[in-house]
GROMACS .gro file of C-alpha atoms in nm:
model
  253
    1UNK     CA    1  -0.711  -0.398   1.121
    2UNK     CA    2  -0.599  -0.532   0.787
    3UNK     CA    3  -0.618  -0.315   0.474
    4UNK     CA    4  -0.516  -0.510   0.166
    5UNK     CA    5  -0.544  -0.452  -0.205
    6UNK     CA    6  -0.437  -0.584  -0.541
    7UNK     CA    7  -0.327  -0.357  -0.821
    8UNK     CA    8  -0.668  -0.258  -0.950
    9UNK     CA    9  -0.915  -0.266  -0.664
   10UNK     CA   10  -1.007  -0.047  -0.366
   11UNK     CA   11  -0.841  -0.121  -0.037
   12UNK     CA   12  -1.008  -0.373   0.188
   13UNK     CA   13  -1.046  -0.264   0.550
   14UNK     CA   14  -1.053  -0.480   0.866
   15UNK     CA   15  -1.092  -0.356   1.224
   16UNK     CA   16  -1.047  -0.524   1.558
   17UNK     CA   17  -1.301  -0.423   1.821
   18UNK     CA   18  -1.045  -0.233   2.029
   19UNK     CA   19  -0.990   0.021   1.750
   20UNK     CA   20  -1.352   0.135   1.781
   21UNK     CA   21  -1.274   0.351   2.084
   22UNK     CA   22  -1.089   0.577   1.844
   23UNK     CA   23  -1.238   0.761   1.548
   24UNK     CA   24  -1.011   0.790   1.240
   25UNK     CA   25  -0.993   0.718   0.870
   26UNK     CA   26  -0.743   0.480   0.709
   27UNK     CA   27  -0.645   0.451   0.340
   28UNK     CA   28  -0.400   0.225   0.160
   29UNK     CA   29  -0.261   0.232  -0.194
   30UNK     CA   30  -0.019   0.031  -0.401
   31UNK     CA   31   0.083   0.331  -0.609
   32UNK     CA   32   0.226   0.126  -0.897
   33UNK     CA   33   0.579   0.263  -0.863
   34UNK     CA   34   0.669   0.581  -1.049
   35UNK     CA   35   0.976   0.426  -1.203
   36UNK     CA   36   0.826   0.076  -1.242
   37UNK     CA   37   0.517   0.146  -1.449
   38UNK     CA   38   0.585   0.082  -1.818
   39UNK     CA   39   0.863  -0.168  -1.757
   40UNK     CA   40   0.816  -0.530  -1.856
   41UNK     CA   41   0.666  -0.600  -1.514
   42UNK     CA   42   0.370  -0.377  -1.600
   43UNK     CA   43   0.332  -0.447  -1.967
   44UNK     CA   44  -0.040  -0.508  -1.935
   45UNK     CA   45  -0.104  -0.135  -1.966
   46UNK     CA   46  -0.004  -0.125  -2.331
   47UNK     CA   47   0.058  -0.469  -2.480
   48UNK     CA   48  -0.290  -0.620  -2.495
   49UNK     CA   49  -0.474  -0.372  -2.715
   50UNK     CA   50  -0.677  -0.459  -3.025
   51UNK     CA   51  -0.493  -0.335  -3.334
   52UNK     CA   52  -0.785  -0.114  -3.434
   53UNK     CA   53  -0.779   0.055  -3.097
   54UNK     CA   54  -0.401   0.092  -3.087
   55UNK     CA   55  -0.390   0.267  -3.423
   56UNK     CA   56  -0.630   0.538  -3.303
   57UNK     CA   57  -0.482   0.572  -2.958
   58UNK     CA   58  -0.112   0.617  -3.020
   59UNK     CA   59  -0.027   0.688  -2.656
   60UNK     CA   60  -0.167   0.353  -2.541
   61UNK     CA   61   0.051   0.134  -2.761
   62UNK     CA   62   0.397  -0.020  -2.739
   63UNK     CA   63   0.489   0.156  -3.062
   64UNK     CA   64   0.471   0.490  -2.876
   65UNK     CA   65   0.777   0.391  -2.675
   66UNK     CA   66   0.702   0.527  -2.327
   67UNK     CA   67   0.349   0.427  -2.221
   68UNK     CA   68   0.183   0.769  -2.234
   69UNK     CA   69  -0.117   0.639  -2.037
   70UNK     CA   70   0.116   0.583  -1.741
   71UNK     CA   71   0.293   0.921  -1.728
   72UNK     CA   72   0.372   1.042  -1.384
   73UNK     CA   73   0.387   1.421  -1.421
   74UNK     CA   74   0.379   1.687  -1.694
   75UNK     CA   75   0.761   1.677  -1.707
   76UNK     CA   76   0.724   1.333  -1.874
   77UNK     CA   77   0.568   1.500  -2.178
   78UNK     CA   78   0.213   1.498  -2.316
   79UNK     CA   79  -0.023   1.235  -2.185
   80UNK     CA   80  -0.387   1.157  -2.124
   81UNK     CA   81  -0.342   1.210  -1.748
   82UNK     CA   82  -0.062   1.223  -1.489
   83UNK     CA   83  -0.063   0.959  -1.218
   84UNK     CA   84   0.091   1.166  -0.937
   85UNK     CA   85  -0.179   1.427  -0.970
   86UNK     CA   86  -0.452   1.159  -0.986
   87UNK     CA   87  -0.315   0.980  -0.677
   88UNK     CA   88  -0.296   1.305  -0.478
   89UNK     CA   89  -0.650   1.399  -0.576
   90UNK     CA   90  -0.778   1.056  -0.464
   91UNK     CA   91  -0.584   1.078  -0.136
   92UNK     CA   92  -0.720   1.424  -0.065
   93UNK     CA   93  -1.076   1.314  -0.133
   94UNK     CA   94  -1.042   1.032   0.122
   95UNK     CA   95  -0.932   1.266   0.400
   96UNK     CA   96  -0.740   0.979   0.566
   97UNK     CA   97  -0.586   1.026   0.912
   98UNK     CA   98  -0.356   0.726   0.845
   99UNK     CA   99  -0.230   0.655   0.494
  100UNK     CA  100  -0.011   0.363   0.387
  101UNK     CA  101   0.165   0.350   0.049
  102UNK     CA  102   0.350   0.055  -0.096
  103UNK     CA  103   0.559   0.015  -0.407
  104UNK     CA  104   0.663   0.368  -0.305
  105UNK     CA  105   0.971   0.468  -0.505
  106UNK     CA  106   0.919   0.846  -0.481
  107UNK     CA  107   0.878   0.903  -0.109
  108UNK     CA  108   1.027   1.255  -0.122
  109UNK     CA  109   0.754   1.372  -0.364
  110UNK     CA  110   0.472   1.242  -0.147
  111UNK     CA  111   0.643   1.368   0.171
  112UNK     CA  112   0.668   1.718   0.027
  113UNK     CA  113   0.314   1.726  -0.107
  114UNK     CA  114   0.141   1.569   0.194
  115UNK     CA  115   0.372   1.733   0.446
  116UNK     CA  116   0.244   2.069   0.328
  117UNK     CA  117  -0.108   1.941   0.392
  118UNK     CA  118  -0.048   1.838   0.753
  119UNK     CA  119   0.105   1.489   0.738
  120UNK     CA  120   0.413   1.343   0.900
  121UNK     CA  121   0.560   1.021   0.762
  122UNK     CA  122   0.814   0.741   0.784
  123UNK     CA  123   0.955   0.534   0.496
  124UNK     CA  124   1.184   0.237   0.451
  125UNK     CA  125   1.297   0.085   0.119
  126UNK     CA  126   1.309  -0.282   0.032
  127UNK     CA  127   1.663  -0.428   0.055
  128UNK     CA  128   1.858  -0.320  -0.250
  129UNK     CA  129   1.544  -0.191  -0.420
  130UNK     CA  130   1.420   0.158  -0.511
  131UNK     CA  131   1.071   0.112  -0.368
  132UNK     CA  132   0.941   0.044  -0.020
  133UNK     CA  133   0.668   0.106   0.234
  134UNK     CA  134   0.555   0.442   0.368
  135UNK     CA  135   0.324   0.535   0.659
  136UNK     CA  136   0.172   0.885   0.675
  137UNK     CA  137  -0.039   1.030   0.953
  138UNK     CA  138  -0.228   1.357   0.993
  139UNK     CA  139  -0.063   1.569   1.264
  140UNK     CA  140  -0.400   1.689   1.399
  141UNK     CA  141  -0.508   1.329   1.460
  142UNK     CA  142  -0.186   1.146   1.554
  143UNK     CA  143   0.173   1.185   1.665
  144UNK     CA  144   0.460   0.936   1.666
  145UNK     CA  145   0.474   0.749   1.998
  146UNK     CA  146   0.792   0.546   1.932
  147UNK     CA  147   1.059   0.501   1.665
  148UNK     CA  148   0.953   0.308   1.353
  149UNK     CA  149   1.066  -0.053   1.312
  150UNK     CA  150   1.136  -0.258   1.002
  151UNK     CA  151   1.113  -0.630   0.934
  152UNK     CA  152   1.298  -0.781   0.638
  153UNK     CA  153   1.124  -1.108   0.556
  154UNK     CA  154   1.339  -1.422   0.560
  155UNK     CA  155   1.144  -1.585   0.272
  156UNK     CA  156   1.250  -1.492   0.016
  157UNK     CA  157   1.558  -1.333   0.168
  158UNK     CA  158   1.636  -0.971   0.085
  159UNK     CA  159   1.316  -0.897  -0.104
  160UNK     CA  160   1.017  -0.774   0.100
  161UNK     CA  161   0.963  -0.575   0.419
  162UNK     CA  162   0.710  -0.472   0.679
  163UNK     CA  163   0.723  -0.124   0.829
  164UNK     CA  164   0.574  -0.057   1.177
  165UNK     CA  165   0.497   0.272   1.349
  166UNK     CA  166   0.328   0.325   1.688
  167UNK     CA  167   0.113   0.640   1.688
  168UNK     CA  168  -0.059   0.834   1.966
  169UNK     CA  169  -0.423   0.928   1.898
  170UNK     CA  170  -0.455   1.295   1.988
  171UNK     CA  171  -0.816   1.295   2.103
  172UNK     CA  172  -0.817   0.977   2.311
  173UNK     CA  173  -0.451   0.946   2.406
  174UNK     CA  174  -0.465   0.580   2.300
  175UNK     CA  175  -0.179   0.408   2.112
  176UNK     CA  176  -0.219   0.255   1.768
  177UNK     CA  177   0.031   0.029   1.592
  178UNK     CA  178   0.025   0.077   1.214
  179UNK     CA  179   0.196  -0.175   0.992
  180UNK     CA  180   0.252  -0.145   0.618
  181UNK     CA  181   0.365  -0.433   0.395
  182UNK     CA  182   0.368  -0.566   0.039
  183UNK     CA  183   0.387  -0.948   0.023
  184UNK     CA  184   0.559  -1.152  -0.247
  185UNK     CA  185   0.392  -1.153  -0.587
  186UNK     CA  186   0.395  -1.528  -0.657
  187UNK     CA  187   0.108  -1.714  -0.490
  188UNK     CA  188   0.247  -2.051  -0.594
  189UNK     CA  189   0.594  -2.003  -0.434
  190UNK     CA  190   0.463  -2.030  -0.078
  191UNK     CA  191   0.641  -1.722   0.045
  192UNK     CA  192   0.328  -1.522   0.130
  193UNK     CA  193   0.214  -1.744   0.417
  194UNK     CA  194   0.564  -1.744   0.567
  195UNK     CA  195   0.578  -1.362   0.535
  196UNK     CA  196   0.238  -1.335   0.706
  197UNK     CA  197   0.364  -1.546   0.994
  198UNK     CA  198   0.673  -1.329   1.029
  199UNK     CA  199   0.458  -1.016   1.024
  200UNK     CA  200   0.233  -1.150   1.300
  201UNK     CA  201   0.540  -1.245   1.507
  202UNK     CA  202   0.664  -0.886   1.476
  203UNK     CA  203   0.321  -0.757   1.573
  204UNK     CA  204   0.313  -0.976   1.880
  205UNK     CA  205   0.665  -0.870   1.982
  206UNK     CA  206   0.579  -0.501   1.959
  207UNK     CA  207   0.262  -0.554   2.156
  208UNK     CA  208   0.445  -0.749   2.428
  209UNK     CA  209   0.702  -0.474   2.465
  210UNK     CA  210   0.441  -0.198   2.492
  211UNK     CA  211   0.397  -0.108   2.859
  212UNK     CA  212   0.131   0.160   2.831
  213UNK     CA  213  -0.177  -0.060   2.821
  214UNK     CA  214  -0.354  -0.201   2.518
  215UNK     CA  215  -0.202  -0.141   2.176
  216UNK     CA  216  -0.456  -0.153   1.894
  217UNK     CA  217  -0.333  -0.259   1.550
  218UNK     CA  218  -0.388  -0.159   1.188
  219UNK     CA  219  -0.220  -0.365   0.919
  220UNK     CA  220  -0.224  -0.222   0.567
  221UNK     CA  221  -0.085  -0.419   0.280
  222UNK     CA  222  -0.087  -0.546  -0.073
  223UNK     CA  223  -0.109  -0.919   0.007
  224UNK     CA  224  -0.097  -1.024  -0.359
  225UNK     CA  225  -0.339  -1.295  -0.252
  226UNK     CA  226  -0.711  -1.375  -0.258
  227UNK     CA  227  -0.938  -1.435   0.040
  228UNK     CA  228  -0.905  -1.802   0.128
  229UNK     CA  229  -0.537  -1.810   0.037
  230UNK     CA  230  -0.282  -1.938   0.287
  231UNK     CA  231  -0.154  -1.588   0.369
  232UNK     CA  232  -0.506  -1.456   0.419
  233UNK     CA  233  -0.590  -1.748   0.648
  234UNK     CA  234  -0.275  -1.698   0.853
  235UNK     CA  235  -0.354  -1.332   0.907
  236UNK     CA  236  -0.717  -1.406   0.981
  237UNK     CA  237  -0.622  -1.609   1.286
  238UNK     CA  238  -0.508  -1.289   1.463
  239UNK     CA  239  -0.665  -1.001   1.271
  240UNK     CA  240  -1.035  -0.938   1.213
  241UNK     CA  241  -1.157  -0.866   0.861
  242UNK     CA  242  -1.411  -0.584   0.865
  243UNK     CA  243  -1.453  -0.561   0.489
  244UNK     CA  244  -1.801  -0.593   0.351
  245UNK     CA  245  -1.890  -0.916   0.179
  246UNK     CA  246  -1.822  -0.902  -0.191
  247UNK     CA  247  -1.808  -1.134  -0.485
  248UNK     CA  248  -1.477  -1.268  -0.625
  249UNK     CA  249  -1.549  -1.078  -0.942
  250UNK     CA  250  -1.512  -0.748  -0.761
  251UNK     CA  251  -1.136  -0.771  -0.710
  252UNK     CA  252  -0.817  -0.914  -0.856
  253UNK     CA  253  -0.453  -0.967  -0.760
   0.00000   0.00000   0.00000
């Protein structure tokens, strides 16, 4: 299974046939990091407003200082909404048995909130960065079947990771490998296809080492790439895309 998304669109879900013997729900989010939103990397939230709109919506403009439309929690001060509460509400509504979060720079907050609602989790940060990948699973549906594993991509070195966790499905007893990743942002640099190849090599290695029968796979990630891109094509050679057909206008990276 591959679940991929850009910043603004719903996750895309892909399932291999072997997963169908188990019944579970999967969700994936790029949370737009708590401490990253509002920096120059995410200036689109406040910098491209018509002057007439900006003057009547003070909390949407650069002149307001902190982007009030991107506030995380009430402790940030007044705002139109608070992203942590919105994300938790969306996650709860999906009732996912497996949840993957990337650009996760506040793992402890999600661990505390979701742990109280019946989830266990693993997390690993990117090398030298504050954010990383997290995998959560509902205790009633899954348990950890092996220690988690981390891959630090070689291209570009010291930047991106993939996190892998083998789970045991409670009802069926079957094993499920869940992988979470966030590929490089620049489609022109050529890193994404190399990262995808490294991820598939890690997947194959874990499967080859598993001695308890078939190991089904779910890959969740922000690929930062469009269908038809090199990274997407690489992953499509091994993983089946179960997303419904949609127009290119329905998503963005």
